[in-house]
CSV table of C-alpha atoms and ligand atoms in Angstrom, one decimal:
chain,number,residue,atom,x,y,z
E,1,UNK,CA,-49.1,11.8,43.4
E,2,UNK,CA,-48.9,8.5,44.8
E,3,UNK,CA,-45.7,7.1,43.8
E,4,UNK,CA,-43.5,9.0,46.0
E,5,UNK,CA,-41.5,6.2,47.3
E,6,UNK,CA,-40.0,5.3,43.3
E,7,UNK,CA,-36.8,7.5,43.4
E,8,UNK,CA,-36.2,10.1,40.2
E,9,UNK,CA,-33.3,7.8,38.8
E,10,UNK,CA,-36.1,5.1,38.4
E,11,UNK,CA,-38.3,6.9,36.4
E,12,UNK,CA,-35.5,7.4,33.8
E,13,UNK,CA,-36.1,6.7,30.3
E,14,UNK,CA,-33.6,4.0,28.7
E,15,UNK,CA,-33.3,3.0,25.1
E,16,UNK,CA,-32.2,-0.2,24.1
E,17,UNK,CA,-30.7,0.0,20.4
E,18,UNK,CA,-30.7,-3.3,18.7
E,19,UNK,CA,-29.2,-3.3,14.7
E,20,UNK,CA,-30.3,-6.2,13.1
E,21,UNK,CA,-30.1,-8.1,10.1
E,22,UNK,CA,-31.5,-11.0,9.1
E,23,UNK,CA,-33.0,-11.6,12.7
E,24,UNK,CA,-36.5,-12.4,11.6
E,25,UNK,CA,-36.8,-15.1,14.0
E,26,UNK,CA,-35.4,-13.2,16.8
E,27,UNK,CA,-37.4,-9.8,17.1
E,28,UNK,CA,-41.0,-11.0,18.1
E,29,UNK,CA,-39.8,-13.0,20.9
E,30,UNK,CA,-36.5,-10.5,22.2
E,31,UNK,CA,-39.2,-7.6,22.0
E,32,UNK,CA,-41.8,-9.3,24.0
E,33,UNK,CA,-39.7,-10.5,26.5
E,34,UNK,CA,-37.7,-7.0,27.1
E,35,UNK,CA,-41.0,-4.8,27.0
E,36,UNK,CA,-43.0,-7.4,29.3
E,37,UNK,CA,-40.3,-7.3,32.0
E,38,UNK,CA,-39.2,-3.2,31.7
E,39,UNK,CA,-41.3,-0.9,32.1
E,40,UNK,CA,-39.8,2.4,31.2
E,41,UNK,CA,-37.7,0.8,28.9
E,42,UNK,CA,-38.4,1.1,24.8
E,43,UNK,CA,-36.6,-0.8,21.7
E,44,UNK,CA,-35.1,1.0,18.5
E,45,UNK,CA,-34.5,-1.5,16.0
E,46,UNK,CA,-31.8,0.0,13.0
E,47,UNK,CA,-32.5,-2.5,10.3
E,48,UNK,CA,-30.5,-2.8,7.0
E,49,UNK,CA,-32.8,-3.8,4.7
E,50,UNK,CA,-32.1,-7.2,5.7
E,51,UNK,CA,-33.4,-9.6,3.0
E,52,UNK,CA,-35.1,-12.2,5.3
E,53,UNK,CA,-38.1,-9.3,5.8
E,54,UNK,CA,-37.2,-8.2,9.3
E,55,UNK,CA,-37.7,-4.6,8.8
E,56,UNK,CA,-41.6,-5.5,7.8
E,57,UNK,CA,-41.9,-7.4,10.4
E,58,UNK,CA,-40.6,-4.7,12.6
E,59,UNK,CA,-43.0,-2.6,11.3
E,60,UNK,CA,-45.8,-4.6,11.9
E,61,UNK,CA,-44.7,-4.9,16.0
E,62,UNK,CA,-43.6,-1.3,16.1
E,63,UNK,CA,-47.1,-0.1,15.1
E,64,UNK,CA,-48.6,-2.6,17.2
E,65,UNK,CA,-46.8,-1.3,20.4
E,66,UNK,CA,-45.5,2.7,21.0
E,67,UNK,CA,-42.3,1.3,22.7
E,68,UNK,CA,-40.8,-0.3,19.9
E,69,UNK,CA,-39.1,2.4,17.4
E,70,UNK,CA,-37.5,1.5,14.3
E,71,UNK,CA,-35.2,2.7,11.5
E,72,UNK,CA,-34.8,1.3,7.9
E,73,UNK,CA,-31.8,2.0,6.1
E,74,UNK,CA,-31.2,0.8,2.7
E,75,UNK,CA,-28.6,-2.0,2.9
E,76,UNK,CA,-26.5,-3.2,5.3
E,77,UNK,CA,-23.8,-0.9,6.0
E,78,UNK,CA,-22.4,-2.2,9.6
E,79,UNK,CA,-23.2,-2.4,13.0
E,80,UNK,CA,-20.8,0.9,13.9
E,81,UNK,CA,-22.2,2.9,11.6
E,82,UNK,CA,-25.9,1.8,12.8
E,83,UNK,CA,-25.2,2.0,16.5
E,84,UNK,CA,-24.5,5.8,15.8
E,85,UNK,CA,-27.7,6.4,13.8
E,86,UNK,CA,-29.4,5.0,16.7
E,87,UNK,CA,-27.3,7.4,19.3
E,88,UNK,CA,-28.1,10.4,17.7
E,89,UNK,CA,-31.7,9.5,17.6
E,90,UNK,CA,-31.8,8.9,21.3
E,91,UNK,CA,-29.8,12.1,21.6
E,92,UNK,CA,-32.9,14.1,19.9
E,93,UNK,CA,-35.1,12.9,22.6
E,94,UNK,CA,-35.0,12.2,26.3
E,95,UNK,CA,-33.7,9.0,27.1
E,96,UNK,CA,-30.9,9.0,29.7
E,97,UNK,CA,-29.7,5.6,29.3
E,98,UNK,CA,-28.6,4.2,26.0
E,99,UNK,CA,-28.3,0.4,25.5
E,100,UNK,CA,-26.4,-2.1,22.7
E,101,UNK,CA,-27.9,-5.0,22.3
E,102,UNK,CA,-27.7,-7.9,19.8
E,103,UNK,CA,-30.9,-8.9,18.4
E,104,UNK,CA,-30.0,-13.1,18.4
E,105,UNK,CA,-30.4,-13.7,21.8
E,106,UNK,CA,-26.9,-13.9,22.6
E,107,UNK,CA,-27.2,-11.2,25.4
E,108,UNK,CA,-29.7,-12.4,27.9
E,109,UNK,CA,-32.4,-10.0,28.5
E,110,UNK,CA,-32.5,-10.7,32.1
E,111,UNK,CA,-28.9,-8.6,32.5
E,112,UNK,CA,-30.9,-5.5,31.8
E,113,UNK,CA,-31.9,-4.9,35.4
E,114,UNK,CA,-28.4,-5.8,36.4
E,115,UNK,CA,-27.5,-3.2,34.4
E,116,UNK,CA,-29.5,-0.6,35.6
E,117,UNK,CA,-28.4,-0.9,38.7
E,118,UNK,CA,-24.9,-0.7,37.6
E,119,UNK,CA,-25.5,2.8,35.6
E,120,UNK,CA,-26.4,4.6,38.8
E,121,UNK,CA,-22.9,4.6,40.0
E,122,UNK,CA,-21.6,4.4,36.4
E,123,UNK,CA,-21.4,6.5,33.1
E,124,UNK,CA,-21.1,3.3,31.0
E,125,UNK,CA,-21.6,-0.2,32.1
E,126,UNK,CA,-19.9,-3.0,29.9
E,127,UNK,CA,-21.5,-6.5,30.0
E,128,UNK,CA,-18.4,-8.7,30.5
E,129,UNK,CA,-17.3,-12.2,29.5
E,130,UNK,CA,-14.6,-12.7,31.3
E,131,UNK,CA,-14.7,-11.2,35.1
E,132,UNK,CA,-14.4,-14.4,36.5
E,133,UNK,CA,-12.8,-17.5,33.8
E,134,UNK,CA,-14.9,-17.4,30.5
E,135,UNK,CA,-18.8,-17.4,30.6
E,136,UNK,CA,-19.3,-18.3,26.9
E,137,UNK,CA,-21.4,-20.7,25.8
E,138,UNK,CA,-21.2,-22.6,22.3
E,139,UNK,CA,-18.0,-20.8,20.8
E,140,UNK,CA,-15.1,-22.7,19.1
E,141,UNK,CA,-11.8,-22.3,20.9
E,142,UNK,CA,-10.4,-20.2,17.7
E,143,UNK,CA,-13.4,-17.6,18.0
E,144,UNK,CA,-12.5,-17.5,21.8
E,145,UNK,CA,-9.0,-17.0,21.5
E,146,UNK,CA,-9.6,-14.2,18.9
E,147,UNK,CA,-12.0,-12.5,21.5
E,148,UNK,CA,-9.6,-13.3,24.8
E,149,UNK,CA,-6.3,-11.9,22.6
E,150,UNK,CA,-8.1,-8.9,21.7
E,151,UNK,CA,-8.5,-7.7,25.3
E,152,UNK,CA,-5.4,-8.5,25.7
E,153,UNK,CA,-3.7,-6.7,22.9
E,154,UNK,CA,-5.9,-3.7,24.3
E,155,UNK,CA,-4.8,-3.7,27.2
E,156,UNK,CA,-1.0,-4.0,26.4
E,157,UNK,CA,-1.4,-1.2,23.7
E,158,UNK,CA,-3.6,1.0,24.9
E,159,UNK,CA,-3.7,0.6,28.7
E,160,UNK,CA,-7.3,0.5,29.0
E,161,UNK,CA,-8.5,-1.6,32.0
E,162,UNK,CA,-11.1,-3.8,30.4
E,163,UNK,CA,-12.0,-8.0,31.2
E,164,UNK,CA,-13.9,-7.9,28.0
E,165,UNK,CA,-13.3,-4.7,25.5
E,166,UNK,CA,-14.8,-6.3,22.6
E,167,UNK,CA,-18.2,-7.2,24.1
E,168,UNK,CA,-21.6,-5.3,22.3
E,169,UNK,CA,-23.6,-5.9,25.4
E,170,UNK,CA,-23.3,-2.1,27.5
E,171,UNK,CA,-25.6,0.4,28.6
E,172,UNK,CA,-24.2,4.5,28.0
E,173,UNK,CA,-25.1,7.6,30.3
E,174,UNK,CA,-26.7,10.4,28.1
E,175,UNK,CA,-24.0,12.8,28.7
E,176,UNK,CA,-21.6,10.4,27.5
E,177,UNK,CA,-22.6,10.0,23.8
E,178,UNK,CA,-23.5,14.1,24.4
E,179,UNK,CA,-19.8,14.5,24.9
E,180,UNK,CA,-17.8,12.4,22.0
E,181,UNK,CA,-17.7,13.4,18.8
E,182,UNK,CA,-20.2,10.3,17.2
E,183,UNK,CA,-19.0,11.0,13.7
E,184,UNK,CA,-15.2,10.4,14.6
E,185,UNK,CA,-16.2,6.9,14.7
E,186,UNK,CA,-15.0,4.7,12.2
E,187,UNK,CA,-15.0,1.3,12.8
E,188,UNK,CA,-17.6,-0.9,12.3
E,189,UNK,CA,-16.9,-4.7,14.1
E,190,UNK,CA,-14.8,-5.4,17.2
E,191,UNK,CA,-13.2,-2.5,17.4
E,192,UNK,CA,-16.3,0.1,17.2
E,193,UNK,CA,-16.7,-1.6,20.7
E,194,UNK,CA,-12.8,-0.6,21.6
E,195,UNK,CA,-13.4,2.7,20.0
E,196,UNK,CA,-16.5,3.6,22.2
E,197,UNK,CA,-15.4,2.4,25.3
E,198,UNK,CA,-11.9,3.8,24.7
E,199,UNK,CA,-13.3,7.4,24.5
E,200,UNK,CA,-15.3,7.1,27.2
E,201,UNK,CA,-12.5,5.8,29.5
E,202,UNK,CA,-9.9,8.2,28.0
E,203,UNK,CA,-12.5,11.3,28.4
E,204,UNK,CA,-12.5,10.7,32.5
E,205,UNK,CA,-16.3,8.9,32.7
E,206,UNK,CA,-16.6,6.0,35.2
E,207,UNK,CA,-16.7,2.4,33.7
E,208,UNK,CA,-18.2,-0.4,35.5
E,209,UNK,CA,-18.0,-4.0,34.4
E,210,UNK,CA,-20.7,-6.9,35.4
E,211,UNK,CA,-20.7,-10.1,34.9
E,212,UNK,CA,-22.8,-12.0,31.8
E,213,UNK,CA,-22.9,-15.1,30.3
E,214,UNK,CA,-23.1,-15.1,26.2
E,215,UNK,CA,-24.3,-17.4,24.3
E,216,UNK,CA,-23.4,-18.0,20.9
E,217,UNK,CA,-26.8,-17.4,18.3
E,218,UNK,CA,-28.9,-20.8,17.9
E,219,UNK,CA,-29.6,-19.8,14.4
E,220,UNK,CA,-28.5,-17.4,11.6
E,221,UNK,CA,-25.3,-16.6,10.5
E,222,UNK,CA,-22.7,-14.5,12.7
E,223,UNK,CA,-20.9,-11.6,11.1
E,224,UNK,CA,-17.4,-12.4,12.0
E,225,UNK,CA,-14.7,-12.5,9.6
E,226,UNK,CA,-11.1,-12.3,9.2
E,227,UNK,CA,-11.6,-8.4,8.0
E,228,UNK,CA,-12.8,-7.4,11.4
E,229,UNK,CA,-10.1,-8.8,13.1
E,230,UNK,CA,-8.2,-6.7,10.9
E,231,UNK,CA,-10.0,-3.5,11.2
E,232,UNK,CA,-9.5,-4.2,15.3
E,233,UNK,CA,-5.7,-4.9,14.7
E,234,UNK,CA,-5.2,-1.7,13.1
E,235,UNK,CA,-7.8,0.6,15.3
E,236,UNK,CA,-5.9,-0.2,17.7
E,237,UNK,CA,-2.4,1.3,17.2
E,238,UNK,CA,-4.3,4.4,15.9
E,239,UNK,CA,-5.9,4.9,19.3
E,240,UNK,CA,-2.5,4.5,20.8
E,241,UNK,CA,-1.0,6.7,18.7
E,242,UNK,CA,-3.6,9.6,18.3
E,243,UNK,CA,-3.0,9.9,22.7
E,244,UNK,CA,0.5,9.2,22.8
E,245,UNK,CA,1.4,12.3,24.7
E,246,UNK,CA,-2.1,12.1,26.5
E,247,UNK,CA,-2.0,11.7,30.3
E,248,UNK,CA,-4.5,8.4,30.9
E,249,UNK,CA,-6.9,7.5,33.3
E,250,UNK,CA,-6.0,5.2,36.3
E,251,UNK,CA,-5.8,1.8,35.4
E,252,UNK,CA,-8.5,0.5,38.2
E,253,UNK,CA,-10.0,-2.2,36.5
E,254,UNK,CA,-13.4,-1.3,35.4
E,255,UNK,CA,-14.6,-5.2,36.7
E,256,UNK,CA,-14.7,-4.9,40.8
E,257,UNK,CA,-15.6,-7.8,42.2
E,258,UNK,CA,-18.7,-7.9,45.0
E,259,UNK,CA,-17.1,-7.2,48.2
E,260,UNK,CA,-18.3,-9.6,51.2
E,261,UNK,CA,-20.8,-8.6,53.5
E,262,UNK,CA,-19.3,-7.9,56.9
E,263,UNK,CA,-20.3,-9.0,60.0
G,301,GDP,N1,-28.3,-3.0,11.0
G,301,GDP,C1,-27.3,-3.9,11.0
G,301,GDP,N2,-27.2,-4.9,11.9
G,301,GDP,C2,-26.2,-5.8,11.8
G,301,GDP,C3,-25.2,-5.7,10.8
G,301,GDP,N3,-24.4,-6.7,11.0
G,301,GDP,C4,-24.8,-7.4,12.1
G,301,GDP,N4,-25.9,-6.8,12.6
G,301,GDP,C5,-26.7,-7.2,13.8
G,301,GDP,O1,-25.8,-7.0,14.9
G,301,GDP,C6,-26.0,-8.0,15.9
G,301,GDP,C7,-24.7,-8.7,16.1
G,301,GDP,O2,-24.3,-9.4,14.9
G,301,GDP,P1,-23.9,-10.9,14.9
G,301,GDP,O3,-23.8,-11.4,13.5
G,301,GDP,O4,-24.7,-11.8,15.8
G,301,GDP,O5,-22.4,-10.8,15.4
G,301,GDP,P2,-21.6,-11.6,16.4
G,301,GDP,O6,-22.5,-11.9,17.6
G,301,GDP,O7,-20.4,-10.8,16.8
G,301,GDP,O8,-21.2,-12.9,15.7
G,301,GDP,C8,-27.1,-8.8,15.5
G,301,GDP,O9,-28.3,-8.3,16.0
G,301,GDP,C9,-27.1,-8.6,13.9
G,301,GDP,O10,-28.4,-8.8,13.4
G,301,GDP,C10,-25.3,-4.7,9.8
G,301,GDP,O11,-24.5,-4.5,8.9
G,301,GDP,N5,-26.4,-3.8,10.0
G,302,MG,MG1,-24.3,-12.7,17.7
């Protein structure tokens, strides 16, 4: 074989999952860009029925191209519940690195490489908003105070070290989603993105943060509402409370910032 200089951690399959719903603008384009620039990288779209056609549409692209995989299910029953459908199918095959993504453009696909550099030292990479100030762009201040307090209220309650422990940007190790129980997870908005990352950290795996910009969807409607802020609010204190005699990790914070070159 010729390609003896590409080391075995390149050659590693990754999966990016992407739920959608109503994103029938979005998928063409997102798709095209991902698969053009990654080359061992494939697409599993979960997709709830959504009303707007989307899961045709995905049809159309995933017989058109063996990389892109997709799941129908029949109406929308939240992103938790379809991030976890999506695990356990990349779980039944051999991918070694397992992505969220958002299917509106609001994670940049050029972070991809940034995170699979990250994973080789990592078990889960988080895309993070807030390493250094606040790289959002387009949000009102209320939807970024919710987002900045949630951290926060993390953090204080929980002790996990997290800039950003509500973003859906983040890249898993195979052996991570191998070890937690996937069907423990209940939540389904912000805090499905605390739950996950809360397990991972609590069950000894090594977090890494990077830096990303977000920016806020161009078009469709976003998902937020007050009763995911109150799912988060109260998944929360049950983390706390289900490892309240449990010894935790360190609290290093999962965000280290480059180090300068020395001369
Ligand atoms: N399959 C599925 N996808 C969903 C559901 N709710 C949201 N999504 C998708 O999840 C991603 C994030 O949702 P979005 O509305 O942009 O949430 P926000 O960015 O937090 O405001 C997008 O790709 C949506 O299409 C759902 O109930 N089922
Ligand atoms: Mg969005």
């Amino acid at each position: 074989m010729a390609t003896v200089s590409t080391s075995v951690e390149e050659e590693q399959k990754a999966l990016i999952i992407i739920p959608t719903y109503n994103e029938r603008d979005n998928v063409t384009p997102l798709s095209e860009t991902i698969l053009r620039t990654y080359p061992n990288v494939e697409l599993l779209f979960i997709d709830d029925n959504s009303p707007d056609g989307t899961g045709a549409l995905l049809d159309v692209l995933a017989a058109r191209e063996p990389r892109i995989h997709v799941l129908h299910r029949p109406g929308k029953l939240g992103l938790g519940t379809a991030y976890v459908t999506g695990f356990k199918w990349a779980l039944a095959r051999d991918y070694v690195y397992i992505f969220e993504m958002d299917a509106d453009f609001s994670h940049d696909p050029k972070y991809i490489a940034d995170f699979l550099s990250a994973i080789r030292d990592a078990d889960l990479v988080l895309g993070s908003r807030y390493t250094v100030g606040v790289s959002v762009i387009n949000w009102t201040l209320p939807r970024l105070l919710i987002s900045k307090l949630a951290t926060l209220y993390v953090r204080l309650i929980t002790g996990m070290p997290a800039s950003d422990a509500t973003g859906g940007f983040k890249c898993f190790r195979r052996r991570v989603l191998e070890s937690l129980d996937l069907d423990r997870i209940r939540s389904n908005g912000y805090s499905f993105q605390i739950e996950m990352t809360y397990y991972t950290w609590m069950a000894g795996f090594r977090i890494r943060e990077i830096p990303i910009i977000f920016y806020e969807r161009a078009g469709g409607v976003s998902k937020m509402n007050k009763a995911i802020v109150r799912e988060a609010i109260w998944v929360v204190w049950r983390l706390w409370f289900k490892h309240l005699f449990r010894r935790k990790p360190p609290r290093t914070p999962f965000y280290q910032p480059p180090q300068p070159a020395s001369r």
